[in-house]
Coordinates of N, CA and C in Angstrom, one line a residue:
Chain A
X1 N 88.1 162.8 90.9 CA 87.6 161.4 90.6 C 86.3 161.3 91.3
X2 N 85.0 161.9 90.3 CA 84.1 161.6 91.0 C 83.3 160.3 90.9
X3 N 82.7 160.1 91.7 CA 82.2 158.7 92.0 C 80.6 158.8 90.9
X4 N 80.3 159.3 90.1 CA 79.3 160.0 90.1 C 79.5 158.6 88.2
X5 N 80.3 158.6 87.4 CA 80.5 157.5 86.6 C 80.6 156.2 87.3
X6 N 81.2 155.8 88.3 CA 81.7 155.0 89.0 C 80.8 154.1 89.5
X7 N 80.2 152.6 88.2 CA 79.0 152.2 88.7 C 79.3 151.8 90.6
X8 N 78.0 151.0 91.0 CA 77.8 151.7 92.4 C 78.7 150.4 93.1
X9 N 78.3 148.9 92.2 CA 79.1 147.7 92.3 C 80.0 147.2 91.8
X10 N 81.1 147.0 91.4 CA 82.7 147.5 90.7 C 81.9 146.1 89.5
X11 N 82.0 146.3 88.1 CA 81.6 145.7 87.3 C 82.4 144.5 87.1
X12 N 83.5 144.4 87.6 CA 85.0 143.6 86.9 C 84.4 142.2 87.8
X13 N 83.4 142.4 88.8 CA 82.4 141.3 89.4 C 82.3 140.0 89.0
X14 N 81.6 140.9 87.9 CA 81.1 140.0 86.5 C 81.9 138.7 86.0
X15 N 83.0 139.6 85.2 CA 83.7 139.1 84.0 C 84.9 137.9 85.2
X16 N 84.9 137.8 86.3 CA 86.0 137.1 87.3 C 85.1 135.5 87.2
X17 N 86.2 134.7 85.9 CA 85.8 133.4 85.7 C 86.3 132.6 86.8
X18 N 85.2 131.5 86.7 CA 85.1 130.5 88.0 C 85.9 129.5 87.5
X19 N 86.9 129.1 88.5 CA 87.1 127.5 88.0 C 87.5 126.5 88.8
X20 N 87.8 125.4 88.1 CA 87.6 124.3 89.2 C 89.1 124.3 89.6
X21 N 89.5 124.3 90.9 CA 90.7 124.4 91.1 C 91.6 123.0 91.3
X22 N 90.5 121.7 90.9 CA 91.1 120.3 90.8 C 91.7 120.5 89.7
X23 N 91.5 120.8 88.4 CA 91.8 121.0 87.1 C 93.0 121.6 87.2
X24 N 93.1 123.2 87.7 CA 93.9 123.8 87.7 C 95.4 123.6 88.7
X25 N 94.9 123.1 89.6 CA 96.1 122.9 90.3 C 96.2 121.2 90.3
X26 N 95.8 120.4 89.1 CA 96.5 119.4 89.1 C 96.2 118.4 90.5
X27 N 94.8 118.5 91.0 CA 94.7 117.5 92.3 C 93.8 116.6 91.9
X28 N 94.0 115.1 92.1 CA 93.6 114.3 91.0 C 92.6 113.6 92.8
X29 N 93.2 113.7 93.8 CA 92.2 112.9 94.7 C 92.1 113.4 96.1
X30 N 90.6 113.7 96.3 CA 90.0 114.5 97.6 C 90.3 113.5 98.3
X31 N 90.8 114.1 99.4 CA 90.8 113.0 100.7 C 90.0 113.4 101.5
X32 N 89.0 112.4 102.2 CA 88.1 112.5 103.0 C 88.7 112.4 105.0
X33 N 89.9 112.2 105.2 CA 90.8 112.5 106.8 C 90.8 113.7 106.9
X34 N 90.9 114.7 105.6 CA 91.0 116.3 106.0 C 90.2 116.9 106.2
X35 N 89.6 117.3 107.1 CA 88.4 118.6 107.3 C 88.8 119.6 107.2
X36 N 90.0 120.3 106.8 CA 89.8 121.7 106.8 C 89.7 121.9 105.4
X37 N 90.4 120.9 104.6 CA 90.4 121.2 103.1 C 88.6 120.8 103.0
X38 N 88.0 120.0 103.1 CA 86.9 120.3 103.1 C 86.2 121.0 103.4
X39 N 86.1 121.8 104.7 CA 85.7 122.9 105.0 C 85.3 124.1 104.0
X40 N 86.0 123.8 102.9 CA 86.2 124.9 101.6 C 84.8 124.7 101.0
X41 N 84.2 123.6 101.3 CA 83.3 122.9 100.0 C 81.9 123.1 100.9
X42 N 81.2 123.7 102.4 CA 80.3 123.1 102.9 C 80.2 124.4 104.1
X43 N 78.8 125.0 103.4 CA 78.6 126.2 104.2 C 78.3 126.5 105.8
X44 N 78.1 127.2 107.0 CA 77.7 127.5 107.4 C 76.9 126.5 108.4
X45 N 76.2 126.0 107.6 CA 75.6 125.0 108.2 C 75.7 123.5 108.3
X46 N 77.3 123.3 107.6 CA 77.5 122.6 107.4 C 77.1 121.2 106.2
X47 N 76.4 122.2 105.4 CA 76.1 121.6 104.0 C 76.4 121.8 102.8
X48 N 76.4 120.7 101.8 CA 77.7 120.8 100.6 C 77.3 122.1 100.0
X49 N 78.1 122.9 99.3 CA 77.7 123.8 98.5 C 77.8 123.3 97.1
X50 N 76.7 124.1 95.8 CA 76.6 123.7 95.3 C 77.5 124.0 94.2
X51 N 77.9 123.9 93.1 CA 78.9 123.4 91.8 C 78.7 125.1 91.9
X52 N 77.5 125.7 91.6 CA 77.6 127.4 90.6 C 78.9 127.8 91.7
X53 N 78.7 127.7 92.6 CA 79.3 128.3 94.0 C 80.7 128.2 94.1
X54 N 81.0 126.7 93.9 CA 82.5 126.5 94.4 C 83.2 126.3 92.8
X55 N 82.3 126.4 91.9 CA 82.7 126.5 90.7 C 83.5 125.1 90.3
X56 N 83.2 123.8 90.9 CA 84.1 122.3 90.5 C 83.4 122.2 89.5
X57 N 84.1 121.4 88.2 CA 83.6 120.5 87.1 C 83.4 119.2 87.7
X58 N 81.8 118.9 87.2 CA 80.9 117.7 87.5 C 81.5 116.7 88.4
X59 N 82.9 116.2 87.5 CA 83.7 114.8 88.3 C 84.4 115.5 89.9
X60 N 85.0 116.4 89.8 CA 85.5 116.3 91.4 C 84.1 117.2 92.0
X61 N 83.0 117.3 91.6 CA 82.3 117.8 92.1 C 81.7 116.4 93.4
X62 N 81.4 115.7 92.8 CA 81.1 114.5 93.0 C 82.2 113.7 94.1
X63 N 83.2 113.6 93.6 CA 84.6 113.0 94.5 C 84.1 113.9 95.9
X64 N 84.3 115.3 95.7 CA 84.2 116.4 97.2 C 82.7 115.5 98.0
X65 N 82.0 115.6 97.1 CA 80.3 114.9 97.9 C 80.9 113.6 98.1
X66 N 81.7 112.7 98.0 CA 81.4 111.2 98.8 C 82.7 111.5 99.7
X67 N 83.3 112.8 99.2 CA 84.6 112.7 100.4 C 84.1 113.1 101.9
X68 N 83.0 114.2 101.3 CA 82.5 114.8 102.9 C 81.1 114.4 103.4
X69 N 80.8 112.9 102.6 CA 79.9 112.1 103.7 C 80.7 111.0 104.1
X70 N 81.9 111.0 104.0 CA 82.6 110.2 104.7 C 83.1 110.4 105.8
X71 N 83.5 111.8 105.7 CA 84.0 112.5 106.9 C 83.0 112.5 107.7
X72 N 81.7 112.9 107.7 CA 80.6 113.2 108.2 C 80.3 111.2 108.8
X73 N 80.8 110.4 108.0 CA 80.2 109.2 108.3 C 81.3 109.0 109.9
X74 N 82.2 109.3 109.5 CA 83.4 109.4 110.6 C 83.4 110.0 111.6
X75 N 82.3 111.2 111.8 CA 82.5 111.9 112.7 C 83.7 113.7 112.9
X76 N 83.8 113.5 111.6 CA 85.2 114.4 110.8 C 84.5 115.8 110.8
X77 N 83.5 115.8 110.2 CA 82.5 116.8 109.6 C 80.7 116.2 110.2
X78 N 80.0 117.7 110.8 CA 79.4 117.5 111.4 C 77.9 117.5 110.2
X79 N 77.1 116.6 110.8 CA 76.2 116.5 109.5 C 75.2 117.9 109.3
X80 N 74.9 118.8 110.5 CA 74.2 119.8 110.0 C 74.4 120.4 111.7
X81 N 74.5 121.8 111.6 CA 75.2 122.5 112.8 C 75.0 124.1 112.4
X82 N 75.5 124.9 113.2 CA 75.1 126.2 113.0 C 76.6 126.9 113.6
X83 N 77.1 127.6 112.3 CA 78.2 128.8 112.9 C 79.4 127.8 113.2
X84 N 79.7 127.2 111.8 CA 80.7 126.2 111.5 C 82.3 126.4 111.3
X85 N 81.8 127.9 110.7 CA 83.3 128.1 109.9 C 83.8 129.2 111.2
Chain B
X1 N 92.9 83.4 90.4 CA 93.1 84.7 90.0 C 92.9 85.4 91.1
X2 N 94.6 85.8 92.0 CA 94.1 86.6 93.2 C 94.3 88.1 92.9
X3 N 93.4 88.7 93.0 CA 93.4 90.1 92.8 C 93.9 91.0 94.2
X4 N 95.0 91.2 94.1 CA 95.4 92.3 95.3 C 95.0 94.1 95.0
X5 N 94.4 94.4 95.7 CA 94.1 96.1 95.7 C 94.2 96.6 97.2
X6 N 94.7 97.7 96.8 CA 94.7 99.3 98.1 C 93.8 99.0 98.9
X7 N 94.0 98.7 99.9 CA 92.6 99.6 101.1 C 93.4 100.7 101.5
X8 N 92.1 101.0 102.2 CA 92.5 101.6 103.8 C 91.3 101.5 104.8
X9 N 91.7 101.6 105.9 CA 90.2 101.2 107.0 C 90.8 102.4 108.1
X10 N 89.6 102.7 108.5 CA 89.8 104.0 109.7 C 88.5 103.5 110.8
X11 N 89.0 103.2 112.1 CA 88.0 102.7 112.9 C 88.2 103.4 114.2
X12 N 86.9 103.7 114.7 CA 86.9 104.0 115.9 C 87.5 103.6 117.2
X13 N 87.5 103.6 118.5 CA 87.5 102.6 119.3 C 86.5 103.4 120.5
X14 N 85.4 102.6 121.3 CA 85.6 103.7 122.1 C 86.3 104.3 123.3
X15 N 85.8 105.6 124.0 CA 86.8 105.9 124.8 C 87.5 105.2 125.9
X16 N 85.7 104.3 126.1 CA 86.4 103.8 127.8 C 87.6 102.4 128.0
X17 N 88.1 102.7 126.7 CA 89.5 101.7 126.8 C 90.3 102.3 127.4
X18 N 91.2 101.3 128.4 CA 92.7 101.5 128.2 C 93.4 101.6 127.4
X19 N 94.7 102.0 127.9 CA 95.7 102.3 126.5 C 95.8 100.9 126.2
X20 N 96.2 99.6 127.0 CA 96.7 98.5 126.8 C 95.3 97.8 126.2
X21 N 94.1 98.1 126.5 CA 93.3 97.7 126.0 C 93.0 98.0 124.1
X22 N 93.6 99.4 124.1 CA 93.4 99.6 122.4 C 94.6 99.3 122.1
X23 N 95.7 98.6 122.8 CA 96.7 98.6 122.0 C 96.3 96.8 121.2
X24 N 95.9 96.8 122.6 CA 94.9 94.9 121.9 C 94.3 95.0 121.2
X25 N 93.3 95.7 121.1 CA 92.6 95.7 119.8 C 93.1 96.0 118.6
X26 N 94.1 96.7 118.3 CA 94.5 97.1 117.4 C 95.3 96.1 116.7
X27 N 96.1 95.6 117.6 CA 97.4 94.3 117.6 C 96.3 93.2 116.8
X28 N 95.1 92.8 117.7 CA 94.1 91.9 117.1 C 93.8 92.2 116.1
X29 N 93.7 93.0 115.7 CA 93.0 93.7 114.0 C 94.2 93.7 112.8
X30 N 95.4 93.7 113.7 CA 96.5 93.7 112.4 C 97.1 92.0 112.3
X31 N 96.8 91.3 113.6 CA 96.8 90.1 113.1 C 95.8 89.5 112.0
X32 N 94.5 89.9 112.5 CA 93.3 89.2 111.4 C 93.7 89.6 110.2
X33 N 94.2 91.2 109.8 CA 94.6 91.1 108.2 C 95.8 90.2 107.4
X34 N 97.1 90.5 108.9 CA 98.3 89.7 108.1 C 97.7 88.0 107.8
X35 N 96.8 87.8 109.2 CA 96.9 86.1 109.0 C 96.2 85.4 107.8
X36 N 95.4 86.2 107.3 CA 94.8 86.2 106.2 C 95.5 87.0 104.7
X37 N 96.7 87.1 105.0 CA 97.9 87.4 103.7 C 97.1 88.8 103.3
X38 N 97.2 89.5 104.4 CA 97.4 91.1 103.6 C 98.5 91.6 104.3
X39 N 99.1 92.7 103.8 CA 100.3 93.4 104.1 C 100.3 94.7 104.2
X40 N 99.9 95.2 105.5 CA 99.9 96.2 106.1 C 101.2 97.1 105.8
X41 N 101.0 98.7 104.8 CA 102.0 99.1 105.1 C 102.3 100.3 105.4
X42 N 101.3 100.9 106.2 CA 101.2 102.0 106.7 C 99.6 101.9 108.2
X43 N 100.3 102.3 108.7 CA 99.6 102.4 110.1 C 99.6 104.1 110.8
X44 N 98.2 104.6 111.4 CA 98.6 105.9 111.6 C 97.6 105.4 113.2
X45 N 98.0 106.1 114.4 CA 97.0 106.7 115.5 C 96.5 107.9 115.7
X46 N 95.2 108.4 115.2 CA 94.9 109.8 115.7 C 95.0 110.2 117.3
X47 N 94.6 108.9 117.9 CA 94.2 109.3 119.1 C 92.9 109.5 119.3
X48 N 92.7 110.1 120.7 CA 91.4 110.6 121.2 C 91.0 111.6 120.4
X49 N 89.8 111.8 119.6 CA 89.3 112.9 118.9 C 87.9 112.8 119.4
X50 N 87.4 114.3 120.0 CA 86.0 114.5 119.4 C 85.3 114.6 118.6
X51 N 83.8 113.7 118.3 CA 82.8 114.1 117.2 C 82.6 115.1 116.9
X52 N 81.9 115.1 115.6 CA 81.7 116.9 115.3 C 79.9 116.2 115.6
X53 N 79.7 114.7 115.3 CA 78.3 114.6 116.3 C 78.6 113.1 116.6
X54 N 77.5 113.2 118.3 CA 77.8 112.2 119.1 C 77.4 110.8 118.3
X55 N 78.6 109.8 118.3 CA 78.4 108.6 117.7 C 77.9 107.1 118.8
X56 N 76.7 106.7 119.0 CA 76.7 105.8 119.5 C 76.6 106.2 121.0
X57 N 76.1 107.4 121.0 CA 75.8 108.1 122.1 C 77.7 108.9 123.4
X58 N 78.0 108.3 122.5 CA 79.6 108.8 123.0 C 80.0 110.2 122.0
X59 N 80.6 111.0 122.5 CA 81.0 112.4 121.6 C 82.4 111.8 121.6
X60 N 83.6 111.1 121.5 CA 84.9 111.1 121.3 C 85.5 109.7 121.3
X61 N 85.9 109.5 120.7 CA 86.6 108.2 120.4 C 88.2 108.3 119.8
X62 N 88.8 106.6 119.8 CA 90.1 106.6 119.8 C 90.1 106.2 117.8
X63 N 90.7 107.4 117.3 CA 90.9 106.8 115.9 C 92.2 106.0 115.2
X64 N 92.0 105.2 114.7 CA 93.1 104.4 113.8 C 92.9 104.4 112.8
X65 N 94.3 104.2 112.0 CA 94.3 104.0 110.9 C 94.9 103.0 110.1
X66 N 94.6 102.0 109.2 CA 95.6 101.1 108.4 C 95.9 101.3 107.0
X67 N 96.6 101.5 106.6 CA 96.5 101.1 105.0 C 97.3 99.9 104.3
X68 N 96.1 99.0 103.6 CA 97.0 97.8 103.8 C 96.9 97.1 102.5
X69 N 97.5 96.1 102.1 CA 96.8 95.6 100.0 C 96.8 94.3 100.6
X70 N 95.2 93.8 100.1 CA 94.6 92.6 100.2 C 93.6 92.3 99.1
X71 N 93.3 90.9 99.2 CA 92.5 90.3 97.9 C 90.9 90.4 98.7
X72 N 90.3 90.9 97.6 CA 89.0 90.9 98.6 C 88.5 90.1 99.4
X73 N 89.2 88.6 99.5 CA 88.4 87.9 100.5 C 88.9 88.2 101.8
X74 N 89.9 88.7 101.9 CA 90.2 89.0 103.5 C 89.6 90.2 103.6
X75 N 89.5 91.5 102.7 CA 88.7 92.0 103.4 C 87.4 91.9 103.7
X76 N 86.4 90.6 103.4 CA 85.1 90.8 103.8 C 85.5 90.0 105.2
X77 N 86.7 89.3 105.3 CA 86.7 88.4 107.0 C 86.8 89.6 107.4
X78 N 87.7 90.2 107.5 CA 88.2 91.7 108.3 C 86.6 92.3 108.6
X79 N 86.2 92.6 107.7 CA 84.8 93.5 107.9 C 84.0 92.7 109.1
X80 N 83.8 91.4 108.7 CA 82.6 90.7 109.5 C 83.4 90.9 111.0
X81 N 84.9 90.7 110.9 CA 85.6 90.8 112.3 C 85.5 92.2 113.6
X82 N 85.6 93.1 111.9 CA 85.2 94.4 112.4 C 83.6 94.6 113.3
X83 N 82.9 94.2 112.6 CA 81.5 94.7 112.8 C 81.3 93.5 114.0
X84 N 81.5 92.9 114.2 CA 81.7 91.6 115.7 C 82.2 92.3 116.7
X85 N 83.4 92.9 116.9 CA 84.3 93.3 118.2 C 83.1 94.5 118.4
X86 N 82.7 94.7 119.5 CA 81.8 95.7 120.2 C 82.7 96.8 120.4
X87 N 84.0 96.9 120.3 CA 84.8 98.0 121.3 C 84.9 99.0 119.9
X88 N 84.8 98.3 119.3 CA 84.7 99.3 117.7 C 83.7 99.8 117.4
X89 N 83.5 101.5 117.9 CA 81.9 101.7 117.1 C 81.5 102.2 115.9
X90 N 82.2 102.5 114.9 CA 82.6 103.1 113.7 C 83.9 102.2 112.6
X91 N 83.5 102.0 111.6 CA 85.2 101.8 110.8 C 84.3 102.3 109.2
X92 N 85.3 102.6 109.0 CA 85.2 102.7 107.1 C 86.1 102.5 106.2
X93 N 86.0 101.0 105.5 CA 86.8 100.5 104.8 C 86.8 101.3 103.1
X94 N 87.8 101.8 102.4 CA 87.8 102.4 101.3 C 88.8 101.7 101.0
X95 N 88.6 101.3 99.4 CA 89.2 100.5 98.6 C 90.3 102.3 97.9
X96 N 91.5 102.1 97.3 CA 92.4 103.3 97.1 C 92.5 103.4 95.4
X97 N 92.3 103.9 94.9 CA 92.5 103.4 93.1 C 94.1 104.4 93.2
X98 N 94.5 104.4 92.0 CA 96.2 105.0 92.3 C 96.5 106.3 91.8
X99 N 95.5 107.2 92.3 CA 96.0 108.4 92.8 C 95.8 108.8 93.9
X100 N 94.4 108.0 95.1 CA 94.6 107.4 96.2 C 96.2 107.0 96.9
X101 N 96.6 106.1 96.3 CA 97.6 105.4 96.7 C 99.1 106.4 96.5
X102 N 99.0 107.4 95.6 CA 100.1 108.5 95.2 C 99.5 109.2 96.3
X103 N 98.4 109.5 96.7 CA 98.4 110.9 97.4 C 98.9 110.7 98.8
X104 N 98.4 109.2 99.2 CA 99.1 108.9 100.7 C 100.3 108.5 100.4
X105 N 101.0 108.4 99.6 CA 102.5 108.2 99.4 C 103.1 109.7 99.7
X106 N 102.4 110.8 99.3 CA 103.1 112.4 99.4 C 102.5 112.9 100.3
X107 N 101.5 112.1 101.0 CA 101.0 112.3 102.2 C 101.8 111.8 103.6
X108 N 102.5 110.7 103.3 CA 103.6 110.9 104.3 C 104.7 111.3 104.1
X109 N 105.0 111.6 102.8 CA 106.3 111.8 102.6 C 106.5 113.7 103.0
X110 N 105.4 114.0 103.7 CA 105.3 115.2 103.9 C 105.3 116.7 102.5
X111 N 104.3 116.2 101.5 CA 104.4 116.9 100.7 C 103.9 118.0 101.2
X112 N 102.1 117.7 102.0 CA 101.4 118.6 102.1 C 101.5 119.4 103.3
X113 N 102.8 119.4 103.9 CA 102.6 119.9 105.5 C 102.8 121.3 105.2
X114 N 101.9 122.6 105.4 CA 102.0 123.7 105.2 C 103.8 124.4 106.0
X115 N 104.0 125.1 105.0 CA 105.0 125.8 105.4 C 105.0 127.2 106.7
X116 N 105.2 127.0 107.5 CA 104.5 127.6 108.4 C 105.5 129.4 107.9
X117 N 104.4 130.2 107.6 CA 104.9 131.6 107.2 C 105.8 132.3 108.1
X118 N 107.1 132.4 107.2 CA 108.1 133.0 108.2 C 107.6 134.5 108.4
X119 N 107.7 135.2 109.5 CA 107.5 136.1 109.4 C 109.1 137.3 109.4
X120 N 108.7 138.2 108.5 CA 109.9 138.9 108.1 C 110.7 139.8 109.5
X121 N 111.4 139.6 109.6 CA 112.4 140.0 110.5 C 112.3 141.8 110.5
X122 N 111.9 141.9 112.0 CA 111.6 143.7 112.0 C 113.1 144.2 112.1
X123 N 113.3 144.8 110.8 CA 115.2 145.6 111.0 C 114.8 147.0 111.8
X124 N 115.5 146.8 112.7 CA 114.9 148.4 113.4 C 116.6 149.2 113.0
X125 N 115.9 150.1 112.2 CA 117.0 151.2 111.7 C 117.5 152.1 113.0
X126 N 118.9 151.5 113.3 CA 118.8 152.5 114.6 C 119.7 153.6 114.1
X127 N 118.4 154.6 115.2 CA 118.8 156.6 114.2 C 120.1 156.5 114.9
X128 N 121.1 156.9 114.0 CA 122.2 157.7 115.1 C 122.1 159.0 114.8
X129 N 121.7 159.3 116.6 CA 121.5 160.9 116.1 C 123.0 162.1 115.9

């Protein structure tokens, strides 16, 4: 089994559809008390990530952004920071 | 036409209270909703939590929580009462629409408490030699 066919980045990459996991697992409302489930949604620096990324359809895309400036308005989530996660 | 709806309110306190001192405040804050005919029916204390950034020049404060159903005019007394008391440096009133109101229903009813992963029991094969 030489590696020599074997493109260099596994191609199956590609074809791994994104989806919104509010849709799919049936979560109808972000709560803004949780920080770790938000955590999911807000990189590094503690900034929202965007839709390509976390792959939400438009509406809980939206719910996640007023849930984690809420948190953030609370003191829950930090508004911009370094080496978060 | 009295319109009752969902809140919830989450307010700071800050640290340099006493206990007996937040417990006053808090006691005063649930009388201003009842005496104004809302019905508090869920109450949570986080306690002392630190900021993730300093509020008001203090990094940690005492959190509460109410969830309560009132007609909007108590909650704009409530707010103006809120934003009056100095010992409060933070609150955020959210109105609940009803899957809000379902979620903190299976939110205490312990839907979401992770199952903490059993770990599998090591069978140690003992050799008989």
């Amino acid at each position: 089994m030489t590696l020599v066919n074997e493109p260099l980045h596994s191609q199956n990459k590609k074809n791994v559809r994104k989806y919104c996991r509010f849709r799919k697992y049936g979560i109808k409302y972000v709560d803004y008390k949780d920080p770790d489930f938000l955590l999911k949604f807000v990189n590094e620096q503690g900034k929202i990530l965007p839709r390509r990324i976390t792959g939400n359809s438009l509406k809980f895309q939206k719910k996640v952004a007023t849930a984690i400036k809420r948190a953030r308005h609370l003191g829950l989530l930090p508004f911009e920071t370094d080496g978060l996660k | 036409m009295n319109v009752t709806r969902h809140y919830e309110v989450v307010f700071i306190m800050t640290p340099v209270l006493s206990d007996s001192q937040i417990k006053e405040t808090i006691e005063k804050f649930k009388d201003v909703l009842v005496k104004n005919g809302a019905e508090v029916y869920h109450e949570e204390h986080w306690g002392l939590k630190k900021f993730a950034t300093p509020i008001k020049g203090k990094s940690s404060g005492y959190y509460h929580l109410f969830e309560y159903k009132a007609n909007p005019k108590t909650v704009l007394t409530f707010d103006v009462e809120l934003r009056r008391d100095e010992r409060i440096i933070r609150y955020l009133n959210v109105t609940l629409d009803k899957y809000g109101v379902k979620f903190n229903e299976d939110r205490r009813n312990g839907k979401f408490v992770k199952k903490e992963k059993v770990e599998k029991p090591i069978i140690e094969i003992d050799k008989d030699e």
